[in-house]
Amino acid sequence: VPPSASGSAAPPNPRLWSVMGLLPPDQLAIYGTARALVGWHARHRFCAQCGSPTDSVRGGWQRNCMSESCNAQHFPRTDPVSIMLVEHDGDLLLGRQPRFPAGRFSALAGFIEPGETIEEAVAREVWEEAGVRVGEVSYVASQPWPFPSSLMIGCHATALTREITIDATELEEARWFTRAEVSEAMAAVTPQSNLGLGARLESSGAGPSFLAPTPNALAWHLLDWWLRR
C-alpha cells in the first residue's frame, strides 16, 4: 500500500483486512512487513530531532538525518498493544467498536503506555473501556499487525467484577457471552473440524448471537484457544 500524495500512510481499510484473510501465512507475513515499513517511511521523512529531511539506508530498514550537524539515525518502531479475553464464571467479555461490521464483537484491546507492564495495561484498558476490574492476567500469543505498526500481545484475564460500564468514546457495546454463544459464532466462520470441543455444541437454531473476528486476526485465535481449553 503506497503512501498518499501528502506523504502520510494510507488509513486502515477494513475491506483490506478481509482480503488479507485470503493470503497464506508466509505471504501474509511478507505483506505485513512491507506494509509496516512503507507506512514508517511515509511518516518519517523528517528528523524527529532537528526537522531536517531524512534519507533511506540499509535497504529501507533505517533512515538517517541528512543534516551534518545532527546525523541522527532512525529505525522502524513497533507499538505494543494488549488484546485480551476477559473471563468471568465461564463467560467472555467482548466488545464492538462503531467501525466494526454490524454484529461483530471482538476482544478488548488498547495500546500499552510508557512505564506499564503488559498486565497493568490489560487491567487498565478493561477498566477504562468496560468498567470491569480484573485480577490474574496470563500471556497467550502475539501477532504483528501492520496498521500501522503494532505488535498485538494476546492475554487472558480473570474478571473480579461483572457489571459493565462502557466508555462510549471507545466502544459502542460490550457484553458477556456464554461458551455456547462463542462456539456458535466461531463455527459460523470456521469449519468445525478446526475448532476445539466447544465448537461441537448444539446450535440454538437461531443463528450465532454475534459475528466473530476473521481468522487472520489474533482475536480469532484467542477465541479458538479459549474453546480448546
mmCIF file of C-alpha atoms in Angstrom:
data_model
loop_
_atom_site.group_PDB
_atom_site.id
_atom_site.type_symbol
_atom_site.label_atom_id
_atom_site.label_comp_id
_atom_site.label_asym_id
_atom_site.label_seq_id
_atom_site.Cartn_x
_atom_site.Cartn_y
_atom_site.Cartn_z
ATOM 1 C CA VAL A 1 0.000 0.000 0.000
ATOM 2 C CA PRO A 2 1.811 3.142 -1.134
ATOM 3 C CA PRO A 3 1.841 6.371 0.856
ATOM 4 C CA SER A 4 -0.622 9.051 -0.132
ATOM 5 C CA ALA A 5 0.352 12.088 -2.164
ATOM 6 C CA SER A 6 0.819 14.083 1.039
ATOM 7 C CA GLY A 7 3.353 11.567 2.311
ATOM 8 C CA SER A 8 1.185 10.170 5.099
ATOM 9 C CA ALA A 9 0.457 6.479 5.434
ATOM 10 C CA ALA A 10 -2.736 5.189 3.885
ATOM 11 C CA PRO A 11 -5.517 4.810 6.500
ATOM 12 C CA PRO A 12 -6.635 1.371 7.686
ATOM 13 C CA ASN A 13 -9.185 -0.210 5.383
ATOM 14 C CA PRO A 14 -11.472 -2.909 6.870
ATOM 15 C CA ARG A 15 -12.069 -4.324 3.378
ATOM 16 C CA LEU A 16 -8.323 -4.796 3.025
ATOM 17 C CA TRP A 17 -8.295 -6.701 6.333
ATOM 18 C CA SER A 18 -10.815 -9.133 4.860
ATOM 19 C CA VAL A 19 -8.747 -9.653 1.701
ATOM 20 C CA MET A 20 -5.702 -10.370 3.877
ATOM 21 C CA GLY A 21 -7.505 -13.487 5.048
ATOM 22 C CA LEU A 22 -7.051 -14.963 1.562
ATOM 23 C CA LEU A 23 -3.242 -14.961 1.831
ATOM 24 C CA PRO A 24 -1.332 -17.991 3.128
ATOM 25 C CA PRO A 25 0.675 -17.342 6.328
ATOM 26 C CA ASP A 26 4.063 -16.930 4.622
ATOM 27 C CA GLN A 27 2.735 -14.362 2.132
ATOM 28 C CA LEU A 28 0.759 -12.604 4.852
ATOM 29 C CA ALA A 29 3.975 -12.172 6.858
ATOM 30 C CA ILE A 30 5.745 -10.676 3.831
ATOM 31 C CA TYR A 31 2.850 -8.311 3.184
ATOM 32 C CA GLY A 32 2.685 -7.269 6.838
ATOM 33 C CA THR A 33 6.396 -6.454 6.928
ATOM 34 C CA ALA A 34 6.218 -4.451 3.711
ATOM 35 C CA ARG A 35 3.074 -2.602 4.789
ATOM 36 C CA ALA A 36 4.601 -1.592 8.115
ATOM 37 C CA LEU A 37 7.850 -0.414 6.510
ATOM 38 C CA VAL A 38 6.126 1.599 3.788
ATOM 39 C CA GLY A 39 3.980 3.307 6.409
ATOM 40 C CA TRP A 40 7.017 4.042 8.576
ATOM 41 C CA HIS A 41 8.891 5.657 5.670
ATOM 42 C CA ALA A 42 5.848 7.780 4.827
ATOM 43 C CA ARG A 43 5.667 9.120 8.384
ATOM 44 C CA HIS A 44 9.387 9.673 8.957
ATOM 45 C CA ARG A 45 10.580 11.767 6.055
ATOM 46 C CA PHE A 46 11.915 14.345 8.507
ATOM 47 C CA CYS A 47 14.184 14.005 11.505
ATOM 48 C CA ALA A 48 12.378 13.991 14.852
ATOM 49 C CA GLN A 49 15.463 15.539 16.452
ATOM 50 C CA CYS A 50 16.129 18.568 14.229
ATOM 51 C CA GLY A 51 13.449 18.581 11.499
ATOM 52 C CA SER A 52 15.821 18.090 8.573
ATOM 53 C CA PRO A 53 14.978 15.642 5.761
ATOM 54 C CA THR A 54 15.973 12.006 6.253
ATOM 55 C CA ASP A 55 17.316 9.501 3.757
ATOM 56 C CA SER A 56 16.532 5.785 3.495
ATOM 57 C CA VAL A 57 19.551 3.497 4.028
ATOM 58 C CA ARG A 58 20.288 -0.182 4.754
ATOM 59 C CA GLY A 59 17.689 -1.403 2.300
ATOM 60 C CA GLY A 60 14.928 0.641 3.910
ATOM 61 C CA TRP A 61 15.489 -0.595 7.482
ATOM 62 C CA GLN A 62 16.961 2.721 8.621
ATOM 63 C CA ARG A 63 16.634 6.447 7.900
ATOM 64 C CA ASN A 64 19.463 8.907 8.562
ATOM 65 C CA CYS A 65 19.158 12.612 9.144
ATOM 66 C CA MET A 66 20.744 14.490 6.227
ATOM 67 C CA SER A 67 21.921 17.370 8.405
ATOM 68 C CA GLU A 68 25.686 17.123 9.021
ATOM 69 C CA SER A 69 25.251 18.795 12.407
ATOM 70 C CA CYS A 70 22.707 16.180 13.521
ATOM 71 C CA ASN A 71 23.274 12.824 11.770
ATOM 72 C CA ALA A 72 20.588 11.148 13.892
ATOM 73 C CA GLN A 73 19.712 7.568 12.971
ATOM 74 C CA HIS A 74 16.083 6.430 12.952
ATOM 75 C CA PHE A 75 14.763 2.868 12.932
ATOM 76 C CA PRO A 76 11.327 1.290 12.380
ATOM 77 C CA ARG A 77 9.304 1.133 15.580
ATOM 78 C CA THR A 78 6.710 -1.276 16.856
ATOM 79 C CA ASP A 79 3.897 -0.180 19.177
ATOM 80 C CA PRO A 80 2.822 -2.825 21.739
ATOM 81 C CA VAL A 81 -0.918 -3.389 22.077
ATOM 82 C CA SER A 82 -2.628 -5.532 24.698
ATOM 83 C CA ILE A 83 -5.593 -7.566 23.434
ATOM 84 C CA MET A 84 -7.424 -9.710 25.944
ATOM 85 C CA LEU A 85 -10.116 -12.230 26.586
ATOM 86 C CA VAL A 86 -11.786 -11.370 29.902
ATOM 87 C CA GLU A 87 -13.484 -14.331 31.597
ATOM 88 C CA HIS A 88 -15.946 -14.500 34.482
ATOM 89 C CA ASP A 89 -17.669 -17.720 35.579
ATOM 90 C CA GLY A 90 -17.206 -19.297 32.161
ATOM 91 C CA ASP A 91 -18.433 -16.282 30.168
ATOM 92 C CA LEU A 92 -16.342 -13.971 27.966
ATOM 93 C CA LEU A 93 -16.487 -10.181 27.815
ATOM 94 C CA LEU A 94 -16.365 -8.967 24.199
ATOM 95 C CA GLY A 95 -16.932 -5.517 22.764
ATOM 96 C CA ARG A 96 -17.606 -3.802 19.470
ATOM 97 C CA GLN A 97 -16.351 -0.545 18.042
ATOM 98 C CA PRO A 98 -18.526 1.608 15.764
ATOM 99 C CA ARG A 99 -16.275 0.843 12.768
ATOM 100 C CA PHE A 100 -16.887 -2.910 13.074
ATOM 101 C CA PRO A 101 -19.264 -4.628 10.644
ATOM 102 C CA ALA A 102 -22.786 -4.941 12.009
ATOM 103 C CA GLY A 103 -22.997 -7.605 14.697
ATOM 104 C CA ARG A 104 -19.261 -8.146 15.122
ATOM 105 C CA PHE A 105 -17.795 -8.430 18.628
ATOM 106 C CA SER A 106 -14.130 -8.945 19.444
ATOM 107 C CA ALA A 107 -11.622 -8.961 22.271
ATOM 108 C CA LEU A 108 -10.958 -5.660 24.029
ATOM 109 C CA ALA A 109 -7.630 -4.057 23.153
ATOM 110 C CA GLY A 110 -5.521 -0.977 23.756
ATOM 111 C CA PHE A 111 -2.007 0.421 23.491
ATOM 112 C CA ILE A 112 0.451 -0.247 26.287
ATOM 113 C CA GLU A 113 1.539 3.076 27.770
ATOM 114 C CA PRO A 114 5.110 4.047 28.749
ATOM 115 C CA GLY A 115 6.075 2.591 32.113
ATOM 116 C CA GLU A 116 3.340 -0.069 32.075
ATOM 117 C CA THR A 117 3.694 -3.819 32.255
ATOM 118 C CA ILE A 118 1.532 -5.957 29.983
ATOM 119 C CA GLU A 119 -0.547 -6.999 32.987
ATOM 120 C CA GLU A 120 -1.083 -3.389 34.066
ATOM 121 C CA ALA A 121 -2.127 -2.400 30.554
ATOM 122 C CA VAL A 122 -4.680 -5.217 30.408
ATOM 123 C CA ALA A 123 -6.195 -4.207 33.745
ATOM 124 C CA ARG A 124 -6.290 -0.510 32.850
ATOM 125 C CA GLU A 125 -7.796 -0.988 29.391
ATOM 126 C CA VAL A 126 -10.548 -3.321 30.618
ATOM 127 C CA TRP A 127 -11.418 -0.899 33.414
ATOM 128 C CA GLU A 128 -11.362 2.154 31.143
ATOM 129 C CA GLU A 129 -13.335 0.603 28.286
ATOM 130 C CA ALA A 130 -15.817 -1.605 30.130
ATOM 131 C CA GLY A 131 -15.666 -0.664 33.825
ATOM 132 C CA VAL A 132 -14.685 -4.220 34.795
ATOM 133 C CA ARG A 133 -11.901 -4.993 37.281
ATOM 134 C CA VAL A 134 -9.574 -7.906 36.516
ATOM 135 C CA GLY A 135 -7.159 -9.930 38.619
ATOM 136 C CA GLU A 136 -4.885 -12.615 37.199
ATOM 137 C CA VAL A 137 -3.529 -11.970 33.700
ATOM 138 C CA SER A 138 -1.676 -14.548 31.601
ATOM 139 C CA TYR A 139 0.003 -14.362 28.189
ATOM 140 C CA VAL A 140 -1.409 -16.459 25.319
ATOM 141 C CA ALA A 141 0.033 -15.428 21.925
ATOM 142 C CA SER A 142 1.155 -12.471 19.810
ATOM 143 C CA GLN A 143 0.747 -11.157 16.266
ATOM 144 C CA PRO A 144 2.312 -8.310 14.249
ATOM 145 C CA TRP A 145 -0.431 -6.023 12.942
ATOM 146 C CA PRO A 146 0.775 -3.518 10.306
ATOM 147 C CA PHE A 147 -1.934 -0.853 10.785
ATOM 148 C CA PRO A 148 0.311 0.948 11.098
ATOM 149 C CA SER A 149 2.988 -0.912 13.103
ATOM 150 C CA SER A 150 1.618 -2.723 16.139
ATOM 151 C CA LEU A 151 2.515 -5.900 17.980
ATOM 152 C CA MET A 152 -0.664 -7.421 19.376
ATOM 153 C CA ILE A 153 0.039 -9.158 22.702
ATOM 154 C CA GLY A 154 -2.796 -11.580 23.406
ATOM 155 C CA CYS A 155 -3.742 -12.288 27.016
ATOM 156 C CA HIS A 156 -6.370 -13.949 29.157
ATOM 157 C CA ALA A 157 -7.678 -12.105 32.224
ATOM 158 C CA THR A 158 -9.916 -13.222 35.061
ATOM 159 C CA ALA A 159 -12.594 -10.662 35.914
ATOM 160 C CA LEU A 160 -13.236 -9.739 39.545
ATOM 161 C CA THR A 161 -16.434 -7.829 38.757
ATOM 162 C CA ARG A 162 -19.165 -8.341 36.183
ATOM 163 C CA GLU A 163 -21.125 -5.090 35.877
ATOM 164 C CA ILE A 164 -20.328 -3.295 32.610
ATOM 165 C CA THR A 165 -19.976 0.466 32.239
ATOM 166 C CA ILE A 166 -18.672 1.225 28.744
ATOM 167 C CA ASP A 167 -16.637 4.209 27.629
ATOM 168 C CA ALA A 168 -18.731 5.380 24.683
ATOM 169 C CA THR A 169 -15.701 7.042 23.081
ATOM 170 C CA GLU A 170 -14.032 3.614 22.800
ATOM 171 C CA LEU A 171 -16.848 1.091 22.478
ATOM 172 C CA GLU A 172 -20.323 1.031 21.024
ATOM 173 C CA GLU A 173 -21.307 -2.007 23.085
ATOM 174 C CA ALA A 174 -19.840 -4.647 25.400
ATOM 175 C CA ARG A 175 -21.493 -7.887 26.532
ATOM 176 C CA TRP A 176 -20.834 -11.163 28.285
ATOM 177 C CA PHE A 177 -21.127 -14.224 26.027
ATOM 178 C CA THR A 178 -21.512 -17.849 27.069
ATOM 179 C CA ARG A 179 -19.275 -20.640 25.814
ATOM 180 C CA ALA A 180 -22.129 -21.910 23.638
ATOM 181 C CA GLU A 181 -22.546 -18.474 22.034
ATOM 182 C CA VAL A 182 -18.828 -18.165 21.337
ATOM 183 C CA SER A 183 -18.721 -21.690 19.895
ATOM 184 C CA GLU A 184 -21.638 -20.979 17.593
ATOM 185 C CA ALA A 185 -20.161 -17.696 16.355
ATOM 186 C CA MET A 186 -16.779 -19.300 15.674
ATOM 187 C CA ALA A 187 -18.342 -22.275 13.883
ATOM 188 C CA ALA A 188 -20.105 -19.834 11.562
ATOM 189 C CA VAL A 189 -16.770 -18.586 10.159
ATOM 190 C CA THR A 190 -14.612 -21.723 10.532
ATOM 191 C CA PRO A 191 -15.104 -25.424 9.732
ATOM 192 C CA GLN A 192 -15.969 -27.202 12.972
ATOM 193 C CA SER A 193 -13.156 -29.687 12.421
ATOM 194 C CA ASN A 194 -10.688 -26.848 13.019
ATOM 195 C CA LEU A 195 -12.134 -25.931 16.410
ATOM 196 C CA GLY A 196 -11.961 -27.457 19.847
ATOM 197 C CA LEU A 197 -14.638 -29.439 21.650
ATOM 198 C CA GLY A 198 -16.566 -26.288 22.460
ATOM 199 C CA ALA A 199 -17.400 -25.797 18.805
ATOM 200 C CA ARG A 200 -19.338 -29.041 18.684
ATOM 201 C CA LEU A 201 -22.062 -27.785 20.976
ATOM 202 C CA GLU A 202 -25.572 -27.982 19.590
ATOM 203 C CA SER A 203 -26.744 -24.927 17.644
ATOM 204 C CA SER A 204 -29.610 -22.904 19.068
ATOM 205 C CA GLY A 205 -31.193 -22.868 15.616
ATOM 206 C CA ALA A 206 -31.479 -19.088 15.647
ATOM 207 C CA GLY A 207 -28.034 -18.392 14.214
ATOM 208 C CA PRO A 208 -24.994 -17.039 16.065
ATOM 209 C CA SER A 209 -25.571 -14.281 18.609
ATOM 210 C CA PHE A 210 -22.632 -12.294 17.243
ATOM 211 C CA LEU A 211 -20.231 -12.155 14.306
ATOM 212 C CA ALA A 212 -16.798 -13.483 15.278
ATOM 213 C CA PRO A 213 -13.500 -11.931 14.121
ATOM 214 C CA THR A 214 -11.939 -13.258 10.928
ATOM 215 C CA PRO A 215 -9.196 -15.944 11.146
ATOM 216 C CA ASN A 216 -6.447 -13.506 10.106
ATOM 217 C CA ALA A 217 -6.908 -11.586 13.378
ATOM 218 C CA LEU A 218 -5.318 -12.571 16.684
ATOM 219 C CA ALA A 219 -8.735 -12.162 18.340
ATOM 220 C CA TRP A 220 -9.983 -15.200 16.380
ATOM 221 C CA HIS A 221 -7.031 -17.276 17.554
ATOM 222 C CA LEU A 222 -7.615 -16.204 21.154
ATOM 223 C CA LEU A 223 -11.226 -17.351 20.923
ATOM 224 C CA ASP A 224 -10.133 -20.618 19.301
ATOM 225 C CA TRP A 225 -7.575 -21.146 22.084
ATOM 226 C CA TRP A 226 -10.255 -20.484 24.703
ATOM 227 C CA LEU A 227 -12.602 -23.045 23.160
ATOM 228 C CA ARG A 228 -9.828 -25.643 23.039
ATOM 229 C CA ARG A 229 -9.040 -25.299 26.757
#
